[in-house]
Amino acid sequence: MSAFQTTALPAGEVAPDFTLPATPDQMLALSDLRGQPVILAFYPADWSPVCGDQMVLYNQVLPEFRHLGAHLVGISTDGVWCHAAFAHDRGLHFPLLADFEPKGEIARRYGVYRPHEGTSERALFVIDAEGVIRWSYVSPVGLNPGADGILDALESLAGKRDVTKEAVS
Amino acid sequence: MSLTPAVGPHDHSEGLPDAPVTLVEYGDYECPYCGEAYPELKAVQRLMGDRLRFVFRNFPLTEAHPHAAHAAAMAEAAAGIGKFWEMHDMLYEHQGALDDRSLTRYGTIVGLTMGQIEQALSGAHDEVLRRDFMSGLRSGVNGTPALFINGQRYDGSRDADSLVEVLRAVARDVA
């Protein structure tokens, strides 16, 4: 699996702050999570097939992410009610943010919007406790990138090793 | 994406250890796609004969599949009395009935004691399941079933004909 040419914000950049709906009546700001690493997982759409579904996999891996001190946040251009139905159906234990209005604005700021489809790329960002991107990865849109890259990046953060140089180019 | 750790003595394997090709499946007993792959992989084993070693590792997506953890635990319990593959096959052949009562019945059929069955259902094999799951994550497993051929991830078709074609080619290269 190799990343292709991408405009995604690279490691070393400050992660753009944002505030988006996490539920029909709750907002979540990236800055609310400052102080702990954050995994920002952009994905194209809710309701992809069950067993290969990226969010279902991350839901399963959530205890490992938490063990490494990290918050996980999913983000797509679906609306809050779609997210609510999807999260309920799959029993997800982490927030899904609605990058819905203006559509894909946050995906654009992270360099991972797909204007033709109106969705984001399948893109991962690991952001450190100070709000700096320490690892980013864009997967081919049809391919679930798994969790190994995230785990490696979080472990590097925990070991205070500089991963900036190891980021995907 | 390569398999970490490599196949070792703690793995459940069928076939000769020195077979030229090793096929590893990360699977979930309640996953319908694993259920679809099951007869294909059986056919592959028949067609490859001594040239193939087949290994199964657990990757239960328990958040999505409520019976997956107990089913996997029952197979691990069966492994303890040398009946892993009997249980593995029974689970995939009865994917629609993986509740604890059914699992208990399968356990009895392969010869587990009630004590062993109760232990399996109360978490005695959790550490093994977690070890397999984590090895899958590290190997880049992103869903089930995930296949590795001689340590390299295989993302192609999972029908028996396609698999046998690939495996035969790998076997020729190794020879």
GROMACS .gro file of C-alpha atoms in nm:
model
  344
    1MET     CA    1   0.000   0.000   0.000
    2SER     CA    2   0.151   0.332  -0.098
    3ALA     CA    3   0.016   0.683  -0.077
    4PHE     CA    4  -0.034   0.873  -0.400
    5GLN     CA    5   0.028   1.239  -0.473
    6THR     CA    6  -0.181   1.443  -0.235
    7THR     CA    7  -0.241   1.797  -0.120
    8ALA     CA    8  -0.303   1.683   0.239
    9LEU     CA    9  -0.140   1.896   0.505
   10PRO     CA   10   0.190   1.731   0.596
   11ALA     CA   11   0.352   1.658   0.930
   12GLY     CA   12   0.493   1.967   1.097
   13GLU     CA   13   0.201   2.196   1.007
   14VAL     CA   14  -0.027   2.336   1.275
   15ALA     CA   15  -0.362   2.156   1.249
   16PRO     CA   16  -0.628   2.410   1.147
   17ASP     CA   17  -0.878   2.450   1.427
   18PHE     CA   18  -1.248   2.399   1.356
   19THR     CA   19  -1.582   2.361   1.528
   20LEU     CA   20  -1.832   2.116   1.382
   21PRO     CA   21  -2.154   1.946   1.496
   22ALA     CA   22  -2.088   1.613   1.669
   23THR     CA   23  -2.457   1.546   1.735
   24PRO     CA   24  -2.775   1.733   1.637
   25ASP     CA   25  -2.732   1.955   1.944
   26GLN     CA   26  -2.361   1.943   2.031
   27MET     CA   27  -2.059   2.106   1.875
   28LEU     CA   28  -1.700   1.986   1.907
   29ALA     CA   29  -1.392   2.203   1.852
   30LEU     CA   30  -1.053   2.053   1.775
   31SER     CA   31  -0.912   2.289   2.039
   32ASP     CA   32  -1.141   2.124   2.301
   33LEU     CA   33  -0.918   1.818   2.267
   34ARG     CA   34  -0.589   2.005   2.315
   35GLY     CA   35  -0.359   1.835   2.566
   36GLN     CA   36  -0.390   1.486   2.420
   37PRO     CA   37  -0.314   1.343   2.077
   38VAL     CA   38  -0.604   1.343   1.832
   39ILE     CA   39  -0.665   1.105   1.543
   40LEU     CA   40  -0.862   1.285   1.275
   41ALA     CA   41  -1.004   1.029   1.034
   42PHE     CA   42  -1.162   1.178   0.722
   43TYR     CA   43  -1.369   0.922   0.529
   44PRO     CA   44  -1.586   0.958   0.220
   45ALA     CA   45  -1.926   0.852   0.350
   46ASP     CA   46  -2.130   0.672   0.614
   47TRP     CA   47  -2.279   0.334   0.526
   48SER     CA   48  -1.999   0.158   0.342
   49PRO     CA   49  -2.006  -0.225   0.359
   50VAL     CA   50  -1.993  -0.367   0.710
   51CYS     CA   51  -1.692  -0.591   0.760
   52GLY     CA   52  -1.442  -0.384   0.568
   53ASP     CA   53  -1.570  -0.061   0.717
   54GLN     CA   54  -1.301   0.172   0.846
   55MET     CA   55  -1.509   0.324   1.126
   56VAL     CA   56  -1.618  -0.019   1.249
   57LEU     CA   57  -1.254  -0.127   1.258
   58TYR     CA   58  -1.151   0.188   1.449
   59ASN     CA   59  -1.439   0.133   1.691
   60GLN     CA   60  -1.284  -0.205   1.765
   61VAL     CA   61  -0.936  -0.056   1.803
   62LEU     CA   62  -1.060   0.231   2.023
   63PRO     CA   63  -0.928   0.077   2.348
   64GLU     CA   64  -0.579   0.064   2.194
   65PHE     CA   65  -0.601   0.425   2.078
   66ARG     CA   66  -0.717   0.528   2.427
   67HIS     CA   67  -0.438   0.324   2.582
   68LEU     CA   68  -0.202   0.548   2.385
   69GLY     CA   69  -0.384   0.853   2.523
   70ALA     CA   70  -0.548   0.955   2.197
   71HIS     CA   71  -0.893   1.082   2.105
   72LEU     CA   72  -1.046   0.951   1.783
   73VAL     CA   73  -1.271   1.170   1.571
   74GLY     CA   74  -1.432   1.063   1.245
   75ILE     CA   75  -1.527   1.329   0.992
   76SER     CA   76  -1.719   1.321   0.665
   77THR     CA   77  -1.946   1.547   0.462
   78ASP     CA   78  -2.256   1.358   0.578
   79GLY     CA   79  -2.506   1.552   0.788
   80VAL     CA   80  -2.562   1.511   1.162
   81TRP     CA   81  -2.874   1.296   1.130
   82CYS     CA   82  -2.703   1.061   0.888
   83HIS     CA   83  -2.409   1.034   1.129
   84ALA     CA   84  -2.646   0.974   1.421
   85ALA     CA   85  -2.819   0.688   1.239
   86PHE     CA   86  -2.489   0.538   1.122
   87ALA     CA   87  -2.323   0.564   1.465
   88HIS     CA   88  -2.627   0.407   1.630
   89ASP     CA   89  -2.647   0.125   1.377
   90ARG     CA   90  -2.278   0.035   1.411
   91GLY     CA   91  -2.256   0.103   1.786
   92LEU     CA   92  -1.973   0.355   1.745
   93HIS     CA   93  -1.821   0.490   2.067
   94PHE     CA   94  -1.649   0.797   1.923
   95PRO     CA   95  -1.779   1.119   1.764
   96LEU     CA   96  -1.850   1.159   1.395
   97LEU     CA   97  -1.830   1.522   1.287
   98ALA     CA   98  -2.049   1.664   1.011
   99ASP     CA   99  -1.841   1.865   0.764
  100PHE     CA  100  -2.169   1.948   0.595
  101GLU     CA  101  -2.217   2.325   0.588
  102PRO     CA  102  -2.035   2.487   0.423
  103LYS     CA  103  -1.985   2.154   0.257
  104GLY     CA  104  -1.641   2.002   0.300
  105GLU     CA  105  -1.495   2.325   0.437
  106ILE     CA  106  -1.275   2.146   0.689
  107ALA     CA  107  -1.170   1.882   0.438
  108ARG     CA  108  -1.063   2.166   0.207
  109ARG     CA  109  -0.858   2.326   0.486
  110TYR     CA  110  -0.679   1.997   0.543
  111GLY     CA  111  -0.626   1.955   0.169
  112VAL     CA  112  -0.837   1.642   0.138
  113TYR     CA  113  -1.159   1.751  -0.036
  114ARG     CA  114  -1.279   1.576  -0.353
  115PRO     CA  115  -1.485   1.840  -0.530
  116HIS     CA  116  -1.613   1.610  -0.804
  117GLU     CA  117  -1.767   1.367  -0.554
  118GLY     CA  118  -1.847   1.622  -0.285
  119THR     CA  119  -1.674   1.405  -0.026
  120SER     CA  120  -1.339   1.398   0.145
  121GLU     CA  121  -1.050   1.169   0.073
  122ARG     CA  122  -0.989   0.874   0.303
  123ALA     CA  123  -0.727   1.067   0.500
  124LEU     CA  124  -0.570   1.027   0.840
  125PHE     CA  125  -0.407   1.293   1.056
  126VAL     CA  126  -0.240   1.230   1.391
  127ILE     CA  127  -0.221   1.558   1.580
  128ASP     CA  128  -0.008   1.597   1.891
  129ALA     CA  129  -0.112   1.742   2.228
  130GLU     CA  130   0.000   2.089   2.115
  131GLY     CA  131  -0.210   2.082   1.799
  132VAL     CA  132   0.065   2.007   1.546
  133ILE     CA  133   0.014   1.746   1.276
  134ARG     CA  134   0.270   1.472   1.334
  135TRP     CA  135   0.161   1.223   1.068
  136SER     CA  136  -0.074   1.232   0.774
  137TYR     CA  137  -0.173   0.973   0.520
  138VAL     CA  138  -0.412   0.964   0.226
  139SER     CA  139  -0.534   0.620   0.125
  140PRO     CA  140  -0.679   0.533  -0.215
  141VAL     CA  141  -1.043   0.622  -0.159
  142GLY     CA  142  -1.171   0.266  -0.199
  143LEU     CA  143  -0.913   0.117   0.036
  144ASN     CA  144  -0.953   0.108   0.413
  145PRO     CA  145  -0.606   0.207   0.541
  146GLY     CA  146  -0.631  -0.002   0.857
  147ALA     CA  147  -0.487   0.112   1.188
  148ASP     CA  148  -0.117   0.024   1.176
  149GLY     CA  149  -0.001   0.368   1.058
  150ILE     CA  150  -0.199   0.541   1.333
  151LEU     CA  151  -0.063   0.307   1.600
  152ASP     CA  152   0.294   0.364   1.481
  153ALA     CA  153   0.247   0.742   1.484
  154LEU     CA  154   0.091   0.741   1.832
  155GLU     CA  155   0.367   0.521   1.969
  156SER     CA  156   0.626   0.754   1.822
  157LEU     CA  157   0.451   1.046   1.995
  158ALA     CA  158   0.439   0.857   2.322
  159GLY     CA  159   0.811   0.786   2.285
  160LYS     CA  160   0.861   1.158   2.209
  161ARG     CA  161   1.045   1.060   1.895
  162ASP     CA  162   1.023   1.310   1.613
  163VAL     CA  163   0.818   1.150   1.336
  164THR     CA  164   0.808   1.459   1.117
  165LYS     CA  165   1.076   1.318   0.892
  166GLU     CA  166   0.899   0.985   0.860
  167ALA     CA  167   0.576   1.128   0.727
  168VAL     CA  168   0.435   1.020   0.395
  169SER     CA  169   0.556   1.245   0.119
  170MET     CA  170   0.202  -0.501   0.388
  171SER     CA  171   0.367  -0.798   0.554
  172LEU     CA  172   0.270  -1.041   0.823
  173THR     CA  173   0.390  -0.958   1.175
  174PRO     CA  174   0.483  -1.178   1.349
  175ALA     CA  175   0.563  -1.452   1.098
  176VAL     CA  176   0.385  -1.786   1.130
  177GLY     CA  177   0.516  -1.972   1.433
  178PRO     CA  178   0.451  -2.268   1.661
  179HIS     CA  179   0.169  -2.087   1.848
  180ASP     CA  180  -0.037  -2.064   1.528
  181HIS     CA  181  -0.319  -2.297   1.426
  182SER     CA  182  -0.206  -2.458   1.104
  183GLU     CA  183  -0.312  -2.735   0.870
  184GLY     CA  184  -0.073  -2.892   0.622
  185LEU     CA  185   0.299  -2.953   0.622
  186PRO     CA  186   0.520  -2.696   0.797
  187ASP     CA  187   0.767  -2.708   0.507
  188ALA     CA  188   0.503  -2.659   0.237
  189PRO     CA  189   0.624  -2.408  -0.024
  190VAL     CA  190   0.322  -2.183   0.030
  191THR     CA  191   0.164  -2.065   0.353
  192LEU     CA  192  -0.176  -1.899   0.338
  193VAL     CA  193  -0.280  -1.710   0.651
  194GLU     CA  194  -0.637  -1.598   0.711
  195TYR     CA  195  -0.734  -1.338   0.968
  196GLY     CA  196  -1.098  -1.421   1.027
  197ASP     CA  197  -1.405  -1.363   1.236
  198TYR     CA  198  -1.645  -1.656   1.283
  199GLU     CA  199  -1.949  -1.429   1.258
  200CYS     CA  200  -1.834  -1.229   0.956
  201PRO     CA  201  -2.048  -1.315   0.651
  202TYR     CA  202  -1.758  -1.254   0.411
  203CYS     CA  203  -1.547  -1.503   0.606
  204GLY     CA  204  -1.840  -1.741   0.580
  205GLU     CA  205  -1.840  -1.697   0.203
  206ALA     CA  206  -1.465  -1.752   0.189
  207TYR     CA  207  -1.479  -2.069   0.400
  208PRO     CA  208  -1.582  -2.320   0.127
  209GLU     CA  209  -1.348  -2.150  -0.121
  210LEU     CA  210  -1.054  -2.189   0.114
  211LYS     CA  211  -1.148  -2.552   0.176
  212ALA     CA  212  -1.143  -2.608  -0.201
  213VAL     CA  213  -0.807  -2.434  -0.223
  214GLN     CA  214  -0.665  -2.666   0.043
  215ARG     CA  215  -0.793  -2.972  -0.147
  216LEU     CA  216  -0.654  -2.850  -0.477
  217MET     CA  217  -0.315  -2.749  -0.339
  218GLY     CA  218  -0.263  -3.061  -0.127
  219ASP     CA  219   0.084  -3.090   0.025
  220ARG     CA  220   0.201  -2.770  -0.138
  221LEU     CA  221  -0.007  -2.557   0.101
  222ARG     CA  222   0.000  -2.485   0.472
  223PHE     CA  223  -0.311  -2.300   0.593
  224VAL     CA  224  -0.308  -2.088   0.909
  225PHE     CA  225  -0.600  -1.921   1.087
  226ARG     CA  226  -0.563  -1.620   1.315
  227ASN     CA  227  -0.844  -1.451   1.504
  228PHE     CA  228  -0.963  -1.105   1.410
  229PRO     CA  229  -1.302  -1.085   1.583
  230LEU     CA  230  -1.483  -0.755   1.527
  231THR     CA  231  -1.676  -0.795   1.848
  232GLU     CA  232  -1.829  -0.447   1.837
  233ALA     CA  233  -2.000  -0.541   1.512
  234HIS     CA  234  -2.049  -0.913   1.577
  235PRO     CA  235  -2.183  -0.992   1.923
  236HIS     CA  236  -2.105  -1.367   1.908
  237ALA     CA  237  -1.760  -1.340   1.750
  238ALA     CA  238  -1.558  -1.333   2.072
  239HIS     CA  239  -1.724  -1.636   2.229
  240ALA     CA  240  -1.706  -1.830   1.903
  241ALA     CA  241  -1.334  -1.757   1.876
  242ALA     CA  242  -1.285  -1.850   2.241
  243MET     CA  243  -1.457  -2.185   2.181
  244ALA     CA  244  -1.219  -2.259   1.894
  245GLU     CA  245  -0.923  -2.174   2.119
  246ALA     CA  246  -1.063  -2.406   2.387
  247ALA     CA  247  -1.097  -2.680   2.127
  248ALA     CA  248  -0.735  -2.620   2.028
  249GLY     CA  249  -0.644  -2.715   2.384
  250ILE     CA  250  -0.768  -3.070   2.319
  251GLY     CA  251  -0.633  -3.086   1.964
  252LYS     CA  252  -0.968  -3.012   1.799
  253PHE     CA  253  -0.916  -2.659   1.669
  254TRP     CA  254  -0.999  -2.734   1.307
  255GLU     CA  255  -1.304  -2.942   1.392
  256MET     CA  256  -1.441  -2.644   1.584
  257HIS     CA  257  -1.328  -2.391   1.322
  258ASP     CA  258  -1.518  -2.585   1.056
  259MET     CA  259  -1.824  -2.638   1.274
  260LEU     CA  260  -1.846  -2.265   1.348
  261TYR     CA  261  -1.826  -2.166   0.982
  262GLU     CA  262  -2.074  -2.435   0.888
  263HIS     CA  263  -2.321  -2.303   1.149
  264GLN     CA  264  -2.267  -1.929   1.120
  265GLY     CA  265  -2.636  -1.865   1.180
  266ALA     CA  266  -2.624  -2.025   1.527
  267LEU     CA  267  -2.337  -1.886   1.733
  268ASP     CA  268  -2.521  -1.802   2.055
  269ASP     CA  269  -2.375  -1.939   2.379
  270ARG     CA  270  -2.616  -2.231   2.386
  271SER     CA  271  -2.517  -2.342   2.038
  272LEU     CA  272  -2.149  -2.287   2.114
  273THR     CA  273  -2.184  -2.503   2.424
  274ARG     CA  274  -2.335  -2.778   2.210
  275TYR     CA  275  -2.047  -2.760   1.960
  276GLY     CA  276  -1.803  -2.769   2.251
  277THR     CA  277  -1.963  -3.085   2.382
  278ILE     CA  278  -1.956  -3.244   2.036
  279VAL     CA  279  -1.579  -3.198   1.997
  280GLY     CA  280  -1.520  -3.331   2.348
  281LEU     CA  281  -1.472  -3.026   2.570
  282THR     CA  282  -1.580  -3.062   2.932
  283MET     CA  283  -1.844  -2.827   3.073
  284GLY     CA  284  -1.566  -2.671   3.280
  285GLN     CA  285  -1.357  -2.598   2.971
  286ILE     CA  286  -1.661  -2.458   2.792
  287GLU     CA  287  -1.751  -2.231   3.084
  288GLN     CA  288  -1.393  -2.109   3.107
  289ALA     CA  289  -1.391  -2.030   2.737
  290LEU     CA  290  -1.715  -1.833   2.768
  291SER     CA  291  -1.583  -1.637   3.064
  292GLY     CA  292  -1.269  -1.500   2.905
  293ALA     CA  293  -1.001  -1.766   2.958
  294HIS     CA  294  -0.870  -1.716   2.603
  295ASP     CA  295  -0.899  -1.337   2.582
  296GLU     CA  296  -0.523  -1.288   2.586
  297VAL     CA  297  -0.472  -1.518   2.285
  298LEU     CA  298  -0.753  -1.344   2.095
  299ARG     CA  299  -0.605  -1.005   2.172
  300ARG     CA  300  -0.259  -1.119   2.062
  301ASP     CA  301  -0.400  -1.235   1.728
  302PHE     CA  302  -0.604  -0.917   1.685
  303MET     CA  303  -0.307  -0.692   1.757
  304SER     CA  304  -0.084  -0.890   1.520
  305GLY     CA  305  -0.352  -0.838   1.256
  306LEU     CA  306  -0.358  -0.462   1.314
  307ARG     CA  307   0.022  -0.449   1.292
  308SER     CA  308   0.013  -0.652   0.973
  309GLY     CA  309  -0.229  -0.404   0.816
  310VAL     CA  310  -0.548  -0.607   0.842
  311ASN     CA  311  -0.834  -0.367   0.770
  312GLY     CA  312  -1.129  -0.604   0.772
  313THR     CA  313  -1.213  -0.970   0.743
  314PRO     CA  314  -1.127  -1.200   0.590
  315ALA     CA  315  -0.770  -1.080   0.530
  316LEU     CA  316  -0.532  -1.315   0.351
  317PHE     CA  317  -0.152  -1.330   0.349
  318ILE     CA  318   0.043  -1.547   0.107
  319ASN     CA  319   0.394  -1.628   0.229
  320GLY     CA  320   0.374  -1.325   0.453
  321GLN     CA  321   0.251  -1.077   0.193
  322ARG     CA  322  -0.098  -0.934   0.200
  323TYR     CA  323  -0.323  -1.060  -0.080
  324ASP     CA  324  -0.605  -0.828  -0.191
  325GLY     CA  325  -0.722  -1.016  -0.501
  326SER     CA  326  -1.028  -1.230  -0.561
  327ARG     CA  327  -1.105  -1.492  -0.299
  328ASP     CA  328  -1.269  -1.753  -0.519
  329ALA     CA  329  -1.091  -2.086  -0.524
  330ASP     CA  330  -0.982  -2.067  -0.891
  331SER     CA  331  -0.821  -1.726  -0.855
  332LEU     CA  332  -0.650  -1.822  -0.531
  333VAL     CA  333  -0.518  -2.151  -0.663
  334GLU     CA  334  -0.375  -1.977  -0.969
  335VAL     CA  335  -0.187  -1.730  -0.748
  336LEU     CA  336  -0.075  -1.994  -0.499
  337ARG     CA  337   0.053  -2.226  -0.773
  338ALA     CA  338   0.255  -1.942  -0.920
  339VAL     CA  339   0.403  -1.865  -0.578
  340ALA     CA  340   0.480  -2.236  -0.523
  341ARG     CA  341   0.661  -2.250  -0.861
  342ASP     CA  342   0.868  -1.943  -0.772
  343VAL     CA  343   0.966  -2.091  -0.437
  344ALA     CA  344   1.064  -2.429  -0.589
   0.00000   0.00000   0.00000
